[in-house]
């Protein structure tokens, strides 16, 4: 039915990027450029009103109040995983920062949604927005102000990366679209989305010093992601530009170094790129313990430090009283502190957090109704109501079930095995992944195990299940509802029993359904030697042995994969006794019901792979660095933009299943490609810079004004803005708490900032979003049942160092039998451009641009050259 994609005749010499500038820009120990001062917010775009409201309050604040607004109170000192100080005099509450991108962490009566990678598999903007909206509503109704998500970093450079599943896809275009719609959905509920992790946070190994030392590794700094400028813009920064344009109110900087500069004090990334080029108007928030200094980080653009202490429960802070001191002694100018406060407050006003929010009704550190108000300090510093057990789920389970089914990818379907009729003589279910964790769905804290079915991976990006519908339960209910025959074996080591049941299913013409998984997560948890990142791409729980046993005895085996990303499936694709394969990802609390809806045809699968499944691990050309290569581990991104399907195309490797692949219970035909050129005018560099930095209100420069109030009881290890002494050299704590700050040249200069040519508005130069071409194609359902198809548009940029194709459009369509529906794609100036490192701007090259439309990255029957 499909003709192979007709790519330009581009060849490459080896497995690293052919672009010599990539190799020059990905050297070990290379240095990140210095860019100062930190741009101040100006109320660009639709931020004007919230900016004015924030300024009105900041003008009234004292120095210590501004510091309180930008400093976390310390780990486990308040109710949330992070809290800023409050300003009761002005009616400003302590802002609550809480994980996660898939559920409200550390509380109960919340929903567990399908993970980000499942959203990517739907290729559906509406579902992304709705999931974001419902997540936002649940955070809001628990009293959260800032939800720590969604995720575009990691993007997914290496398939073994532990937290890829929190994000969307290794394709920057797909991630950018769904990232932006998720942000819009979350913030529509009155909650700030903290888009993370900025940037280059592509593996868990060596992300933190103490964590790495605990695992037995000798490192002196977190690992450095060394990325060249063009790759940064065309791959890793791309979705963050979409997020900023969508109105992201908060962005979280990451643990890693970037080009050997701490991400949370990297002036090039925070000042020049994020606040300068992308025109970000909100606040930059540190990841927890990712603040490496005070003055240096602040001057490099960091606005809020979380959780506030230098490391958990030290009682010291790089911000807090040290920020008070820095302003008093002039190492942090008032305009910089004022900008930090304005950005933080404007973010809150931007999402209507001041009117939409509710009072905090849970505490992260206990499930008890009553407990210490400051958990780490203990009950002697306050005791009372800490958890009201508010149920915020409403009927979100129905959406979760629908999204789980919509994100299930049908990879293989031989002999029309699926959908099942529901009246098979015997339905036999196999696999530990089909059943329960004997300790309950929340039996492993932070999901730090792989026992029973996998519906959610581990780390901070998860939440507590209110219930978990397992595949075994759902399928048993399905069969028993009409008194059919059903058996399940959820012990992968029960070899004799598996063989016998598989053989019986064959003899009576029944069906065997095998459930398998592969897990990963955040680096603070080690599961069977997988320190966040996966050790390999094989199946877990002894599943390969179970499958070998089963498929040797059952000739009609349906394989369902729950997983965080790619796994090795070539042997099962080639096995004739494996008649169908589905990738179900991490579907959340309704897992079993979602897969039952697909297996029995209530949902016709329409999802597509948001990543490539290779035959073997080496096919991807990238991997995690598992052993330090020096005291500061160096991650050299020598592949440039060639990750996932781009490297498979580049190196002429045939995958097991390509990016964008996904079957249906019906068939589709593509025809009638048309391309319309749209006059949009010429592209012009931005010329608007920053006028002198404003200050808001006056500051009392007497250190005596900021001594601890004499009538207050200090909560131990709580971070306050006040001083112990009027002698600034001894004003706070012991010497040597670890701040190695310095004041770079130009960092204190608030006179003006030159325009960034690619800037001019949130997300970058507005002209980048001009539509230059409108592309349409007809999609016809040529099969027997209604179904979902996702036509995809790919573009060849044509240059000698460009990928053969890059995704630049998609649309999820519902089409009835015999019906033809037109797919429409808008190609924007940005979509056709490459990043020019010399002009520091986007440029459409003179190389021939060719577009392709089809059902996957390797099934592209329609093509046209752009004129």
PDB file of C-alpha atoms in Angstrom, residues 723-844:
ATOM      1  CA  UNK A 723      20.325  38.460  60.235  1.00  0.00           C
ATOM      2  CA  UNK A 724      21.966  37.363  63.484  1.00  0.00           C
ATOM      3  CA  UNK A 725      24.233  40.391  63.675  1.00  0.00           C
ATOM      4  CA  UNK A 726      24.737  43.860  62.266  1.00  0.00           C
ATOM      5  CA  UNK A 727      28.288  42.776  61.402  1.00  0.00           C
ATOM      6  CA  UNK A 728      27.650  41.513  57.865  1.00  0.00           C
ATOM      7  CA  UNK A 729      30.730  39.305  57.844  1.00  0.00           C
ATOM      8  CA  UNK A 730      29.255  37.361  60.774  1.00  0.00           C
ATOM      9  CA  UNK A 731      25.589  37.945  60.192  1.00  0.00           C
ATOM     10  CA  UNK A 732      24.559  34.419  59.428  1.00  0.00           C
ATOM     11  CA  UNK A 733      25.729  31.061  60.680  1.00  0.00           C
ATOM     12  CA  UNK A 734      29.212  29.622  60.499  1.00  0.00           C
ATOM     13  CA  UNK A 735      31.827  30.487  57.927  1.00  0.00           C
ATOM     14  CA  UNK A 736      32.491  28.077  55.087  1.00  0.00           C
ATOM     15  CA  UNK A 737      28.946  27.032  54.282  1.00  0.00           C
ATOM     16  CA  UNK A 738      30.068  26.506  50.710  1.00  0.00           C
ATOM     17  CA  UNK A 739      29.262  29.616  48.672  1.00  0.00           C
ATOM     18  CA  UNK A 740      31.974  30.199  46.081  1.00  0.00           C
ATOM     19  CA  UNK A 741      30.294  33.222  44.509  1.00  0.00           C
ATOM     20  CA  UNK A 742      32.003  35.790  42.356  1.00  0.00           C
ATOM     21  CA  UNK A 743      30.816  38.959  40.608  1.00  0.00           C
ATOM     22  CA  UNK A 744      31.581  38.822  36.874  1.00  0.00           C
ATOM     23  CA  UNK A 745      32.249  41.892  34.785  1.00  0.00           C
ATOM     24  CA  UNK A 746      29.039  43.612  33.707  1.00  0.00           C
ATOM     25  CA  UNK A 747      26.816  41.631  36.080  1.00  0.00           C
ATOM     26  CA  UNK A 748      25.844  44.702  38.130  1.00  0.00           C
ATOM     27  CA  UNK A 749      25.262  46.957  35.116  1.00  0.00           C
ATOM     28  CA  UNK A 750      21.567  47.784  34.831  1.00  0.00           C
ATOM     29  CA  UNK A 751      21.976  50.549  32.255  1.00  0.00           C
ATOM     30  CA  UNK A 752      20.641  48.672  29.213  1.00  0.00           C
ATOM     31  CA  UNK A 753      20.871  45.400  27.251  1.00  0.00           C
ATOM     32  CA  UNK A 754      21.231  45.057  23.519  1.00  0.00           C
ATOM     33  CA  UNK A 755      18.481  43.357  21.528  1.00  0.00           C
ATOM     34  CA  UNK A 756      18.787  39.663  20.780  1.00  0.00           C
ATOM     35  CA  UNK A 757      18.154  39.260  17.020  1.00  0.00           C
ATOM     36  CA  UNK A 758      16.115  36.087  17.538  1.00  0.00           C
ATOM     37  CA  UNK A 759      14.148  37.595  20.438  1.00  0.00           C
ATOM     38  CA  UNK A 760      11.409  40.166  20.765  1.00  0.00           C
ATOM     39  CA  UNK A 761       8.584  38.302  22.529  1.00  0.00           C
ATOM     40  CA  UNK A 762       7.951  35.265  24.739  1.00  0.00           C
ATOM     41  CA  UNK A 763       9.196  32.286  22.735  1.00  0.00           C
ATOM     42  CA  UNK A 764      11.421  34.332  20.443  1.00  0.00           C
ATOM     43  CA  UNK A 765      11.004  36.530  17.398  1.00  0.00           C
ATOM     44  CA  UNK A 766       7.244  36.567  16.595  1.00  0.00           C
ATOM     45  CA  UNK A 767       7.990  36.366  12.866  1.00  0.00           C
ATOM     46  CA  UNK A 768       9.231  32.819  13.382  1.00  0.00           C
ATOM     47  CA  UNK A 769       5.617  31.758  13.767  1.00  0.00           C
ATOM     48  CA  UNK A 770       4.479  33.207  10.435  1.00  0.00           C
ATOM     49  CA  UNK A 771       2.815  30.500   8.301  1.00  0.00           C
ATOM     50  CA  UNK A 772       4.646  30.180   4.975  1.00  0.00           C
ATOM     51  CA  UNK A 773       2.912  27.105   3.531  1.00  0.00           C
ATOM     52  CA  UNK A 774      -0.395  25.345   4.086  1.00  0.00           C
ATOM     53  CA  UNK A 775      -0.310  21.659   3.194  1.00  0.00           C
ATOM     54  CA  UNK A 776      -3.371  19.437   2.771  1.00  0.00           C
ATOM     55  CA  UNK A 777      -3.757  15.730   2.049  1.00  0.00           C
ATOM     56  CA  UNK A 778      -6.765  13.405   1.796  1.00  0.00           C
ATOM     57  CA  UNK A 779      -6.977  10.404   4.118  1.00  0.00           C
ATOM     58  CA  UNK A 780      -9.533   7.710   3.272  1.00  0.00           C
ATOM     59  CA  UNK A 781     -10.698   4.908   5.547  1.00  0.00           C
ATOM     60  CA  UNK A 782     -10.582   1.950   3.166  1.00  0.00           C
ATOM     61  CA  UNK A 783     -11.384  -0.644   5.815  1.00  0.00           C
ATOM     62  CA  UNK A 784     -14.463  -2.085   7.503  1.00  0.00           C
ATOM     63  CA  UNK A 785     -14.689  -0.064  10.744  1.00  0.00           C
ATOM     64  CA  UNK A 786     -14.288   3.487  11.947  1.00  0.00           C
ATOM     65  CA  UNK A 787     -10.846   4.359  13.219  1.00  0.00           C
ATOM     66  CA  UNK A 788      -8.225   6.924  14.116  1.00  0.00           C
ATOM     67  CA  UNK A 789      -5.369   7.861  11.831  1.00  0.00           C
ATOM     68  CA  UNK A 790      -2.510  10.265  12.527  1.00  0.00           C
ATOM     69  CA  UNK A 791      -1.103  11.597   9.253  1.00  0.00           C
ATOM     70  CA  UNK A 792       2.376  13.020   9.779  1.00  0.00           C
ATOM     71  CA  UNK A 793       4.292  15.635   7.796  1.00  0.00           C
ATOM     72  CA  UNK A 794       8.067  15.371   7.567  1.00  0.00           C
ATOM     73  CA  UNK A 795      10.422  17.881   6.017  1.00  0.00           C
ATOM     74  CA  UNK A 796      13.823  17.547   4.437  1.00  0.00           C
ATOM     75  CA  UNK A 797      15.724  20.765   5.102  1.00  0.00           C
ATOM     76  CA  UNK A 798      18.106  19.673   2.379  1.00  0.00           C
ATOM     77  CA  UNK A 799      21.476  20.642   3.825  1.00  0.00           C
ATOM     78  CA  UNK A 800      24.489  18.327   3.907  1.00  0.00           C
ATOM     79  CA  UNK A 801      24.443  18.265   7.724  1.00  0.00           C
ATOM     80  CA  UNK A 802      20.668  18.049   8.162  1.00  0.00           C
ATOM     81  CA  UNK A 803      18.710  14.921   9.091  1.00  0.00           C
ATOM     82  CA  UNK A 804      17.103  13.246   6.102  1.00  0.00           C
ATOM     83  CA  UNK A 805      13.705  14.236   7.502  1.00  0.00           C
ATOM     84  CA  UNK A 806      12.314  15.948  10.597  1.00  0.00           C
ATOM     85  CA  UNK A 807       8.741  15.908  11.880  1.00  0.00           C
ATOM     86  CA  UNK A 808       6.965  19.190  11.224  1.00  0.00           C
ATOM     87  CA  UNK A 809       3.257  18.402  11.487  1.00  0.00           C
ATOM     88  CA  UNK A 810       0.641  15.890  12.625  1.00  0.00           C
ATOM     89  CA  UNK A 811      -3.098  15.684  13.068  1.00  0.00           C
ATOM     90  CA  UNK A 812      -5.220  13.039  14.795  1.00  0.00           C
ATOM     91  CA  UNK A 813      -8.306  12.269  12.691  1.00  0.00           C
ATOM     92  CA  UNK A 814     -11.385  10.149  13.311  1.00  0.00           C
ATOM     93  CA  UNK A 815     -12.552   8.627  10.004  1.00  0.00           C
ATOM     94  CA  UNK A 816     -15.527   6.379   9.286  1.00  0.00           C
ATOM     95  CA  UNK A 817     -15.483   3.508   6.727  1.00  0.00           C
ATOM     96  CA  UNK A 818     -15.433   4.862   3.187  1.00  0.00           C
ATOM     97  CA  UNK A 819     -15.038   8.435   4.433  1.00  0.00           C
ATOM     98  CA  UNK A 820     -12.309  10.799   3.227  1.00  0.00           C
ATOM     99  CA  UNK A 821     -11.052  13.508   5.580  1.00  0.00           C
ATOM    100  CA  UNK A 822      -8.621  16.266   4.737  1.00  0.00           C
ATOM    101  CA  UNK A 823      -5.570  16.701   6.939  1.00  0.00           C
ATOM    102  CA  UNK A 824      -4.166  20.227   7.169  1.00  0.00           C
ATOM    103  CA  UNK A 825      -0.644  21.219   8.198  1.00  0.00           C
ATOM    104  CA  UNK A 826       0.761  24.726   8.574  1.00  0.00           C
ATOM    105  CA  UNK A 827       4.480  25.084   7.966  1.00  0.00           C
ATOM    106  CA  UNK A 828       5.870  28.042   9.874  1.00  0.00           C
ATOM    107  CA  UNK A 829       9.040  29.975   9.171  1.00  0.00           C
ATOM    108  CA  UNK A 830      10.653  28.346  12.185  1.00  0.00           C
ATOM    109  CA  UNK A 831       9.824  24.877  10.803  1.00  0.00           C
ATOM    110  CA  UNK A 832      11.820  25.615   7.635  1.00  0.00           C
ATOM    111  CA  UNK A 833      14.789  27.246   9.354  1.00  0.00           C
ATOM    112  CA  UNK A 834      18.178  26.242  10.659  1.00  0.00           C
ATOM    113  CA  UNK A 835      20.013  27.971  13.482  1.00  0.00           C
ATOM    114  CA  UNK A 836      22.862  30.153  12.251  1.00  0.00           C
ATOM    115  CA  UNK A 837      25.559  30.365  14.891  1.00  0.00           C
ATOM    116  CA  UNK A 838      27.219  33.420  13.339  1.00  0.00           C
ATOM    117  CA  UNK A 839      24.183  35.733  13.148  1.00  0.00           C
ATOM    118  CA  UNK A 840      22.643  34.130  16.254  1.00  0.00           C
ATOM    119  CA  UNK A 841      19.372  33.863  14.402  1.00  0.00           C
ATOM    120  CA  UNK A 842      17.188  31.491  12.428  1.00  0.00           C
ATOM    121  CA  UNK A 843      17.748  31.313   8.677  1.00  0.00           C
ATOM    122  CA  UNK A 844      16.067  29.475   5.801  1.00  0.00           C
TER     123      UNK A 844
END
